[in-house]
PDB file of C-alpha atoms in Angstrom:
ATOM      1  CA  UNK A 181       3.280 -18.280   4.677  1.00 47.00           C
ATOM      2  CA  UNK A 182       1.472 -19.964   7.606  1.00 46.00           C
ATOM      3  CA  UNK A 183      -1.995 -20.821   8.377  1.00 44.00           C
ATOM      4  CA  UNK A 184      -4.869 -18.114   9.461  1.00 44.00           C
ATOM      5  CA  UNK A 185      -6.057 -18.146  12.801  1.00 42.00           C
ATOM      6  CA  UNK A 186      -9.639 -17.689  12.079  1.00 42.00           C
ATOM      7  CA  UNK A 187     -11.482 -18.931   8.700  1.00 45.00           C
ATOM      8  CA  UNK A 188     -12.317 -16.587   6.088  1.00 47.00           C
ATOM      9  CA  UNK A 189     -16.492 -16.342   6.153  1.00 54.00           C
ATOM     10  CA  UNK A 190     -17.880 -18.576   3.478  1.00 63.00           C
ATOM     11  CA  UNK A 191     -20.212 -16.582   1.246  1.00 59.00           C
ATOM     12  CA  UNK A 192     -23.774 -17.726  -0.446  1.00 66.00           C
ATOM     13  CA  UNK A 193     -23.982 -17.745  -4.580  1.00 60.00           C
ATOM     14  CA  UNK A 194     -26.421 -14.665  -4.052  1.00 55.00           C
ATOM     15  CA  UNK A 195     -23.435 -12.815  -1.525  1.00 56.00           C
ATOM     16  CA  UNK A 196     -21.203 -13.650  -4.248  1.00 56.00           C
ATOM     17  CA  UNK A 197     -23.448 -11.911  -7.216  1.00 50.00           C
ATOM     18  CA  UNK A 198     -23.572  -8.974  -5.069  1.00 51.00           C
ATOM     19  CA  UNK A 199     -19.931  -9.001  -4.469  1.00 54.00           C
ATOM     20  CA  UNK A 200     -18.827  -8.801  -7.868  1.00 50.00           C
ATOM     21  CA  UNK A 201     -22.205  -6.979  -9.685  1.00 55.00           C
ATOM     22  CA  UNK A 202     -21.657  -3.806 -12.003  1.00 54.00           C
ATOM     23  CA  UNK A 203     -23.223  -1.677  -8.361  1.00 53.00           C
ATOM     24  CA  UNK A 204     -20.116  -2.800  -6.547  1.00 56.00           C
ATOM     25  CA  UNK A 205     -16.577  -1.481  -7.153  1.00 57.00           C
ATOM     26  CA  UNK A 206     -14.613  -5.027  -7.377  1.00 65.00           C
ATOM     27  CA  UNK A 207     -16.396  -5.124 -11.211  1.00 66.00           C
ATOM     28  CA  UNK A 208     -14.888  -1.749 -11.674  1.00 60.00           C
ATOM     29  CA  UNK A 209     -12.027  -2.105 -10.385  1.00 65.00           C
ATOM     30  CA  UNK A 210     -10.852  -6.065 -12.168  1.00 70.00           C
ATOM     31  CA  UNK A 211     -12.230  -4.243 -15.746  1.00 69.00           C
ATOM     32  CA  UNK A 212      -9.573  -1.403 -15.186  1.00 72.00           C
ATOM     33  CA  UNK A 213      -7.377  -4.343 -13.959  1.00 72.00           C
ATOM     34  CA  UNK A 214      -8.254  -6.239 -17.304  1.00 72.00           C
ATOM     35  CA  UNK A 215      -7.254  -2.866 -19.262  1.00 76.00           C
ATOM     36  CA  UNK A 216      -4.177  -2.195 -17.560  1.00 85.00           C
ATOM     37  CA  UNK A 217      -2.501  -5.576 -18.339  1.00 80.00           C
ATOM     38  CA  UNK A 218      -3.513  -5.177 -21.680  1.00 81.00           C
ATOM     39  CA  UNK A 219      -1.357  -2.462 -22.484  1.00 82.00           C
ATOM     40  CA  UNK A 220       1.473  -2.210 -19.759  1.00 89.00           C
ATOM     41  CA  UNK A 221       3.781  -5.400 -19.388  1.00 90.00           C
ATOM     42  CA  UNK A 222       6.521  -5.464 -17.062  1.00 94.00           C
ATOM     43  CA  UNK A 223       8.140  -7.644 -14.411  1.00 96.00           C
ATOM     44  CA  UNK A 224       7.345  -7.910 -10.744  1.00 97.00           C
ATOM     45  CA  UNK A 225      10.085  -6.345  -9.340  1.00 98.00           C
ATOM     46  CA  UNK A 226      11.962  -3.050 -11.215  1.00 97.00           C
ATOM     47  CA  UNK A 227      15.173  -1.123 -10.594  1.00 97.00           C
ATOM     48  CA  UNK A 228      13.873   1.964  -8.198  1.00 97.00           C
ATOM     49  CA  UNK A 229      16.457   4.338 -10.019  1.00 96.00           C
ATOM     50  CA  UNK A 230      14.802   3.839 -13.409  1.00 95.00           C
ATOM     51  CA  UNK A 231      11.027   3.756 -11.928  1.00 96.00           C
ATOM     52  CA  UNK A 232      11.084   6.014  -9.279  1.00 97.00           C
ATOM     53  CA  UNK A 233      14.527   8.425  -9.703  1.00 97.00           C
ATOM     54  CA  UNK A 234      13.587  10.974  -6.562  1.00 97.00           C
ATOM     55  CA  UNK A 235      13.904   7.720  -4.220  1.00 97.00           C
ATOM     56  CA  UNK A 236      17.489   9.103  -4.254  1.00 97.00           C
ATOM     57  CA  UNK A 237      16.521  12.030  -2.307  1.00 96.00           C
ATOM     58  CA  UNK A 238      14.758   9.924  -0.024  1.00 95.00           C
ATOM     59  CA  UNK A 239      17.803   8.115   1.074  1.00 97.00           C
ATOM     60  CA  UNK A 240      20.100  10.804   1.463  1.00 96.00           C
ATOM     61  CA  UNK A 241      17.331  12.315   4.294  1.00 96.00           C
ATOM     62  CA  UNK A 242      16.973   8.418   5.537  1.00 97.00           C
ATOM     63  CA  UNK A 243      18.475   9.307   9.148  1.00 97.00           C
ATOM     64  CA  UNK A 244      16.161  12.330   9.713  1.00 97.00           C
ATOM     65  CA  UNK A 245      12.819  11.032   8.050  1.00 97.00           C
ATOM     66  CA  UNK A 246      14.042   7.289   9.698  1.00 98.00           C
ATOM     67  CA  UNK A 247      13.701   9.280  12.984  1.00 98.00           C
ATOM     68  CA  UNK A 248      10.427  11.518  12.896  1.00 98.00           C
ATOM     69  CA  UNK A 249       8.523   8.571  11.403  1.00 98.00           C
ATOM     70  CA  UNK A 250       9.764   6.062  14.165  1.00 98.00           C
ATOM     71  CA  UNK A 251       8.726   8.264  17.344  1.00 97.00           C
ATOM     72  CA  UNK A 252       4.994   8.626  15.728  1.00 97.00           C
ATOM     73  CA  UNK A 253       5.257   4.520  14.426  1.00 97.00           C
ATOM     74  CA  UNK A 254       6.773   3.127  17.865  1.00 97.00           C
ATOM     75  CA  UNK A 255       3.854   5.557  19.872  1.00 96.00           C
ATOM     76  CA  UNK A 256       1.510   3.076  19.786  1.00 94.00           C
ATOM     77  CA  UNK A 257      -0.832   5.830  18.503  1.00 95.00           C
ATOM     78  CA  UNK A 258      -1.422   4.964  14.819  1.00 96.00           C
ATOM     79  CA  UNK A 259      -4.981   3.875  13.932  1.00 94.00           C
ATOM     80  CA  UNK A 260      -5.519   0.524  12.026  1.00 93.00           C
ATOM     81  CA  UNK A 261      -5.751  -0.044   8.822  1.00 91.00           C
ATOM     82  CA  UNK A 262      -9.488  -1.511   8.437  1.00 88.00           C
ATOM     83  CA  UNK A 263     -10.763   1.279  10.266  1.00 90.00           C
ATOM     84  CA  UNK A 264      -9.787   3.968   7.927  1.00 89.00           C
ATOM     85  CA  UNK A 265     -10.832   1.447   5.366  1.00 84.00           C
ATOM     86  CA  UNK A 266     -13.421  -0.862   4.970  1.00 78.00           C
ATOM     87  CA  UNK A 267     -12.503  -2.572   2.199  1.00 73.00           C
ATOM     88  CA  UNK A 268      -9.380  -3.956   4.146  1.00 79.00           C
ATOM     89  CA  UNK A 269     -11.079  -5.748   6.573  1.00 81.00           C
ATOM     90  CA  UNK A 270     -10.849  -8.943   4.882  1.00 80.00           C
ATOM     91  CA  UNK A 271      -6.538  -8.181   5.330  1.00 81.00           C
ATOM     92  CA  UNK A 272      -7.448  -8.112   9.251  1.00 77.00           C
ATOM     93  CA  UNK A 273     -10.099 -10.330   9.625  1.00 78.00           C
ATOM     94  CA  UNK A 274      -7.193 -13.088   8.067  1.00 84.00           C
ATOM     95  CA  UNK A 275      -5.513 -13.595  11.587  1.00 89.00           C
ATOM     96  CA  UNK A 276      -6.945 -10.642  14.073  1.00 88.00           C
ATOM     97  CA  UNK A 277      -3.523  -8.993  14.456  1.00 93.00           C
ATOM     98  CA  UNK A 278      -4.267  -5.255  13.268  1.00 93.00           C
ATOM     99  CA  UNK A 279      -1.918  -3.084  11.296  1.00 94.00           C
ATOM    100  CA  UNK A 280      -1.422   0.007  11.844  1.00 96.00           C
ATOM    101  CA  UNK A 281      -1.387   3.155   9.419  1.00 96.00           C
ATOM    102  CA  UNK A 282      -0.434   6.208   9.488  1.00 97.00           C
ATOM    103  CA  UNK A 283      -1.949   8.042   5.928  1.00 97.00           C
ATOM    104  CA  UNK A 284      -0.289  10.877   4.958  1.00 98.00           C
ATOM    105  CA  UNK A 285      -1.351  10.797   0.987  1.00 98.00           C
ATOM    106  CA  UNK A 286      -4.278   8.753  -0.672  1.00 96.00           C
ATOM    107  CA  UNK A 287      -4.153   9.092  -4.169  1.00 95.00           C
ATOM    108  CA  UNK A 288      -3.555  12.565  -4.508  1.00 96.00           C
ATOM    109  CA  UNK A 289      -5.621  13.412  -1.575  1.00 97.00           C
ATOM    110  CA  UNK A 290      -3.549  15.099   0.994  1.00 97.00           C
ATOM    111  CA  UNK A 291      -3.351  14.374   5.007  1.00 97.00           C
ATOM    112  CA  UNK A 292      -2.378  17.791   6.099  1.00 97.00           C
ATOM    113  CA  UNK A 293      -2.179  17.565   9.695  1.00 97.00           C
ATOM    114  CA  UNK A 294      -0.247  13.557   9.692  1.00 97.00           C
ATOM    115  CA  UNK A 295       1.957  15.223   7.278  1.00 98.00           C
ATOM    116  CA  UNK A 296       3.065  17.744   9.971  1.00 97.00           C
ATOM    117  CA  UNK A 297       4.211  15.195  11.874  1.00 97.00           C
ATOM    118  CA  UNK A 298       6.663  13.868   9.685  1.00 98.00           C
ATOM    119  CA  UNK A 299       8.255  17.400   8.364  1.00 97.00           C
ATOM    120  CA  UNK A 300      11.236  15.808   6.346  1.00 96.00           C
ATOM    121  CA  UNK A 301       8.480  13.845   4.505  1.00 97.00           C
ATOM    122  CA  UNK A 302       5.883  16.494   3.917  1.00 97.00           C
ATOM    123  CA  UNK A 303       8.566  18.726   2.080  1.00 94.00           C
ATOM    124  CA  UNK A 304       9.347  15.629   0.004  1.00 96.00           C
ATOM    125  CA  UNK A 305       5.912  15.275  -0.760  1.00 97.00           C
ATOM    126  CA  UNK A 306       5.195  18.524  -1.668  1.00 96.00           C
ATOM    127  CA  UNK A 307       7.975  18.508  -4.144  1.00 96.00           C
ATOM    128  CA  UNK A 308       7.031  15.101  -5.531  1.00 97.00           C
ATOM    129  CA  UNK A 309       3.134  15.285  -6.264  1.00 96.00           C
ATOM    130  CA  UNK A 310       3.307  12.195  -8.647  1.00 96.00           C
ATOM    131  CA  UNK A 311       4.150  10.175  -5.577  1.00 98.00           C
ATOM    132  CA  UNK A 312       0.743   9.729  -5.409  1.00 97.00           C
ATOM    133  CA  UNK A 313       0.268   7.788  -1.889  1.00 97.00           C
ATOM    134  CA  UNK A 314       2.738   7.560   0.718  1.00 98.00           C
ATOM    135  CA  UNK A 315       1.736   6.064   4.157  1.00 98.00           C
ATOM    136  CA  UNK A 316       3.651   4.695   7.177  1.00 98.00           C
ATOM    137  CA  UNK A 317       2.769   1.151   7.926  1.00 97.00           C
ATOM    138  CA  UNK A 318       3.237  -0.791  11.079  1.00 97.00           C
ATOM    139  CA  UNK A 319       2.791  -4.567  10.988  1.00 96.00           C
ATOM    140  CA  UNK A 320       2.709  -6.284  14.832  1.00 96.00           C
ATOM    141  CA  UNK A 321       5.003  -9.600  15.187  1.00 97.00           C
ATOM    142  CA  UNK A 322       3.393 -12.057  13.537  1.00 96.00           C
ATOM    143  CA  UNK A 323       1.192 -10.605  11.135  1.00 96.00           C
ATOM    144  CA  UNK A 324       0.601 -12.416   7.919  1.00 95.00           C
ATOM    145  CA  UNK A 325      -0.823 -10.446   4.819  1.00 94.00           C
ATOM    146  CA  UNK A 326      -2.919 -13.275   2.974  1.00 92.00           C
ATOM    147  CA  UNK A 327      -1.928 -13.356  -0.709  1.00 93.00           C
ATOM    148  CA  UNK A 328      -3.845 -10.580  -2.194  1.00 91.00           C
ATOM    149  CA  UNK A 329      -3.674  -8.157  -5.679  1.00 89.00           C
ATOM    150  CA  UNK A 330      -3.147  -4.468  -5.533  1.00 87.00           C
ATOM    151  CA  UNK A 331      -6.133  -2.161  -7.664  1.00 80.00           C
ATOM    152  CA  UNK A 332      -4.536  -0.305  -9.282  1.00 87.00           C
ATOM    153  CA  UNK A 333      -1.175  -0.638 -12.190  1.00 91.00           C
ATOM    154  CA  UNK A 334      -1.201   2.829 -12.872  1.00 92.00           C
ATOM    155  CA  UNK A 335       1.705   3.058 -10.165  1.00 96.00           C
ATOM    156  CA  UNK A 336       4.628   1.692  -8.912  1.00 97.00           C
ATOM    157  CA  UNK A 337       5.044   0.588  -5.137  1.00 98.00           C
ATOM    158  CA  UNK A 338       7.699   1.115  -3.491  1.00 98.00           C
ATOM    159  CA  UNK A 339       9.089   0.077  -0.089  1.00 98.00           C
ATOM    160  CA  UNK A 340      11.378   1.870   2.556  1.00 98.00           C
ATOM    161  CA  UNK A 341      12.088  -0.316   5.576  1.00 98.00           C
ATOM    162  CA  UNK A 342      12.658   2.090   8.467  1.00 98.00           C
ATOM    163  CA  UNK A 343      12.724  -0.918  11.263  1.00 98.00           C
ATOM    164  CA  UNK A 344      14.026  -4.319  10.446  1.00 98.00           C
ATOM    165  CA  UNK A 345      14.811  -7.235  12.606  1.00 97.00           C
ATOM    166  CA  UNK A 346      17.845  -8.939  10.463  1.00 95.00           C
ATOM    167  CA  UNK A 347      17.738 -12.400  10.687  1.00 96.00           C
ATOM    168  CA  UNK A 348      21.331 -13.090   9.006  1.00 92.00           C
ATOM    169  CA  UNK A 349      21.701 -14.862   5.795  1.00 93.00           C
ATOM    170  CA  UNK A 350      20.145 -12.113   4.189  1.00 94.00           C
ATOM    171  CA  UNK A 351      16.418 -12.738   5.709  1.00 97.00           C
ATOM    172  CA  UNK A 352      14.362  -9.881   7.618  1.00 98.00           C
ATOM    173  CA  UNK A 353      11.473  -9.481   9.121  1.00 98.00           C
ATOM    174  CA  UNK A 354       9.885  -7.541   6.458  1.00 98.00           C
ATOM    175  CA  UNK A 355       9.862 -10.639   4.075  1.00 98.00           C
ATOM    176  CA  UNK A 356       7.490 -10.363   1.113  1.00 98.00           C
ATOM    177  CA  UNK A 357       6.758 -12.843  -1.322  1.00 98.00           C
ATOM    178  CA  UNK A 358       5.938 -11.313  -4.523  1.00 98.00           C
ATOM    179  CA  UNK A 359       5.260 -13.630  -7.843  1.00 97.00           C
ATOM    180  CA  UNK A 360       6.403 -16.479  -6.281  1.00 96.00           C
ATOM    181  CA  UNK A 361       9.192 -15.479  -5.578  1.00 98.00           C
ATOM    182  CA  UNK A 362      10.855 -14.047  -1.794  1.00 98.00           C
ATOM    183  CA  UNK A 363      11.928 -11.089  -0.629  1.00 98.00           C
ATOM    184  CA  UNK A 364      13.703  -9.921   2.500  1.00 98.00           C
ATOM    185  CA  UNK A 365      13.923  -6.075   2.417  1.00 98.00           C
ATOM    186  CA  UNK A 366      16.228  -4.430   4.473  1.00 97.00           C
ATOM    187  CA  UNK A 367      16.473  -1.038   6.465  1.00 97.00           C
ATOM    188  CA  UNK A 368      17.722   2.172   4.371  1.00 97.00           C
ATOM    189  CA  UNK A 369      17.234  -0.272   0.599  1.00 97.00           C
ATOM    190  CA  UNK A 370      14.362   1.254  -1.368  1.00 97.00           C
ATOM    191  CA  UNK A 371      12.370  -1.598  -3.108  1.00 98.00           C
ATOM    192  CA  UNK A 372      10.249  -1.053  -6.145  1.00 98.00           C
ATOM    193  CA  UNK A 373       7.264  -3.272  -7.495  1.00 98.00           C
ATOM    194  CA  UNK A 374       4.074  -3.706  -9.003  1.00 97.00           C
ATOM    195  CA  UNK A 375       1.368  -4.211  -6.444  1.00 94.00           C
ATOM    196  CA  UNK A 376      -1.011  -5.879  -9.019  1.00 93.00           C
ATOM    197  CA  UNK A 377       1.304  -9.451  -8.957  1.00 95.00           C
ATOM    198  CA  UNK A 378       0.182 -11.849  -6.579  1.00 96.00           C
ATOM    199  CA  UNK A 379       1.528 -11.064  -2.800  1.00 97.00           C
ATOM    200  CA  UNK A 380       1.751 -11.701   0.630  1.00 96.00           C
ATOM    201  CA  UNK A 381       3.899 -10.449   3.565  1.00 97.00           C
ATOM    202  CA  UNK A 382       4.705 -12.000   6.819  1.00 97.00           C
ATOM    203  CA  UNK A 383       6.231 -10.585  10.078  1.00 98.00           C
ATOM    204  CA  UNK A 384       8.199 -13.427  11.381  1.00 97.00           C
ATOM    205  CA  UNK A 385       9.755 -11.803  14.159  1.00 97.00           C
ATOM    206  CA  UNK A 386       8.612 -10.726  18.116  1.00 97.00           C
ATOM    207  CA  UNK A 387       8.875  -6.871  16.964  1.00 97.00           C
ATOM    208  CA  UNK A 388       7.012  -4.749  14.862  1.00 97.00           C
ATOM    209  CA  UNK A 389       8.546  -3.766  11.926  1.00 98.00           C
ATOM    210  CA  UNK A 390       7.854  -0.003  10.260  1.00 98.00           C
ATOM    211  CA  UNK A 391       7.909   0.305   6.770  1.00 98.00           C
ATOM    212  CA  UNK A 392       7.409   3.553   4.207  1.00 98.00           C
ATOM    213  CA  UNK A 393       4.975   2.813   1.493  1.00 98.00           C
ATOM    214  CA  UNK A 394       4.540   4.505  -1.811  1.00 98.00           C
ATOM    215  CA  UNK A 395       2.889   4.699  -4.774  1.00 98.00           C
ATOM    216  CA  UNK A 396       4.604   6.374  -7.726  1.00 98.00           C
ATOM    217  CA  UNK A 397       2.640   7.680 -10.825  1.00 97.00           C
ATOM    218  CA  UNK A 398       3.724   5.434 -13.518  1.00 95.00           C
ATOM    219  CA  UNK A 399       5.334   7.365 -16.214  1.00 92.00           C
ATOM    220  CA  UNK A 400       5.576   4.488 -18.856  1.00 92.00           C
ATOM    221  CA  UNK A 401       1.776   4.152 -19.552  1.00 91.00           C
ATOM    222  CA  UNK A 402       0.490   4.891 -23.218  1.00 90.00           C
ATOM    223  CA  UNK A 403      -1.617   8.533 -23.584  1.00 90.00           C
ATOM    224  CA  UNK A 404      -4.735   7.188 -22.996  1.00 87.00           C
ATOM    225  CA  UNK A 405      -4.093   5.087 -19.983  1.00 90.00           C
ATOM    226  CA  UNK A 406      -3.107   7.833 -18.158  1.00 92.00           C
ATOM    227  CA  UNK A 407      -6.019  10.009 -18.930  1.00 90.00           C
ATOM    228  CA  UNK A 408      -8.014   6.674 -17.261  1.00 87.00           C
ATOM    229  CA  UNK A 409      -5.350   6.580 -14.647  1.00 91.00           C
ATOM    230  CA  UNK A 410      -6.086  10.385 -13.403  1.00 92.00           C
ATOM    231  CA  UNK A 411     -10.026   9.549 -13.780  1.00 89.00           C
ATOM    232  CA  UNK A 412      -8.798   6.952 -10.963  1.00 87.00           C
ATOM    233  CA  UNK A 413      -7.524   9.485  -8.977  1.00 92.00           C
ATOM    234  CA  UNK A 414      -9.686  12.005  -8.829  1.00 94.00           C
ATOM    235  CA  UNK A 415     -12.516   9.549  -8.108  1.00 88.00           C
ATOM    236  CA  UNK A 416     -10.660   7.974  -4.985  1.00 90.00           C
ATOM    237  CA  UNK A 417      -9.731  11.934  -3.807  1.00 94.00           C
ATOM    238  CA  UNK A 418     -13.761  12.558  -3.880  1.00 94.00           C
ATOM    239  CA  UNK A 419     -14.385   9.420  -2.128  1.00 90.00           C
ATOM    240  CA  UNK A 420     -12.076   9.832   0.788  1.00 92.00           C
ATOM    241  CA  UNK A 421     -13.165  13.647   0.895  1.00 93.00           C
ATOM    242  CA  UNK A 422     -17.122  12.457   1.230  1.00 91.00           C
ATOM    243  CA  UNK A 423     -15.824   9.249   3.662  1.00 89.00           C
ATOM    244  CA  UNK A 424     -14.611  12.008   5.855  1.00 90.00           C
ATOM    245  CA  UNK A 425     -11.080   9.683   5.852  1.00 92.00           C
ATOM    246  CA  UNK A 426      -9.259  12.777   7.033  1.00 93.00           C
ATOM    247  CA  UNK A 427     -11.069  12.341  10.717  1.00 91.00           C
ATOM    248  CA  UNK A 428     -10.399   8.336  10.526  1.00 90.00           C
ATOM    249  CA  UNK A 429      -6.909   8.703   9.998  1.00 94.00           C
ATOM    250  CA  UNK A 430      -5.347  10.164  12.585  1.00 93.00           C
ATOM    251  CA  UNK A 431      -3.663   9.402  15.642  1.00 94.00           C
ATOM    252  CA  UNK A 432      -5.323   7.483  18.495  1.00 86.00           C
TER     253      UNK A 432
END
């Protein structure tokens, strides 16, 4: 996936400690992890029909919501990632090439006015609340996403390329390599996945290319996962609401 341009900071045992001690949220958050993969055992990649049915919808608005996302992506305007959260730094501080994001759901918690910009979406959204995120991402040329785990199982992510540079032979710029295994998604295919498999993404080509991201409420979880799965969710909603996120993450 290509070599980093600056070295991840090396850590002391006593950073460490600190890093992943009961007062931090990475111990939370890899017990949950622990719990989830107990009970919920599924492949990688899934069929979006059978995970995520309403995708359908999506793709029979592609043209319109493929055009109101693409004049706020391509407007240079959208703020980057790590600022509107800290705890993605690490994802920048891998090569210094910042990626942009455009909230417009965080688990539950609703972006009101980014939604307004994107009207085709927002009356998706609110018709769909157990698409619990959805965000517009911009990766710059050359970014590389540093294999990584998503948080949370509880949900499904799914992909919607809105601007691909096709390589031929099937390759794209929005390549992904998910379990081991590659993936080159392509403009107008919905892509469905669990985020908690092993990852990393790489923009090989001189463009930026803009992608739809999801997460889908996972429907296939046992009762009493998803009573710990909405637990999850409202405790991220009252975290962005006292980070003040709202003010963080909107346009430049």
């Amino acid at each position: 996936m290509g070599s980093p341009t600056a070295k991840r900071k090396q850590r002391s045992p006593i950073q460490r400690v600190i890093r992943w001690s009961p007062w931090h949220y990475r111990f939370w958050r890899e017990i949950a992890r622990w719990c989830y993969e107990q009970s919920l055992h599924n492949p990688a990649v899934v069929a979006a029909d059978s995970g995520f049915p309403a995708h359908r919808q999506l793709l029979q608005s592609y043209q319109q919501i493929r055009k109101e996302t693409l004049e706020i992506a391509l407007s240079g305007r959208l703020p980057a990632n790590h600022e509107i959260m800290q705890q993605q730094r690490t994802l920048y501080e891998f090569d210094r090439k910042v990626w942009g994001m455009l909230p417009l759901r965080g688990y539950g918690y609703d972006y009101p006015a980014n939604q307004a910009l994107i009207p085709s979406l927002r009356s998706f959204l609110q018709h769909h609340p157990d698409v619990v995120s959805a965000a517009v991402s911009l990766f710059p040329p050359g970014k590389v996403l540093r294999p990584h785990k998503g948080p949370f199982k509880g949900v499904w992510r799914y992909h919607l390329p809105l601007y691909v540079e096709h390589f031929g032979d099937g390759r794209s710029s929005c390549e992904l390599m998910i379990d081991g295994q590659n993936y080159y998604l392509q403009e107008g295919e919905g892509f469905l996945w669990d985020d908690t498999f092993m990852h990393s993404a790489i923009n090989r080509s001189s463009q930026p290319r803009v992608v739809l991201l999801f997460d889908v409420f996972r429907k296939d979880q046992p009762i009493w996962l998803i009573g710990m799965s909405w637990i999850f969710l409202w405790v991220a909603q009252i975290w962005q609401h006292v980070q003040n996120m709202r003010q963080r993450a909107g346009l430049q």
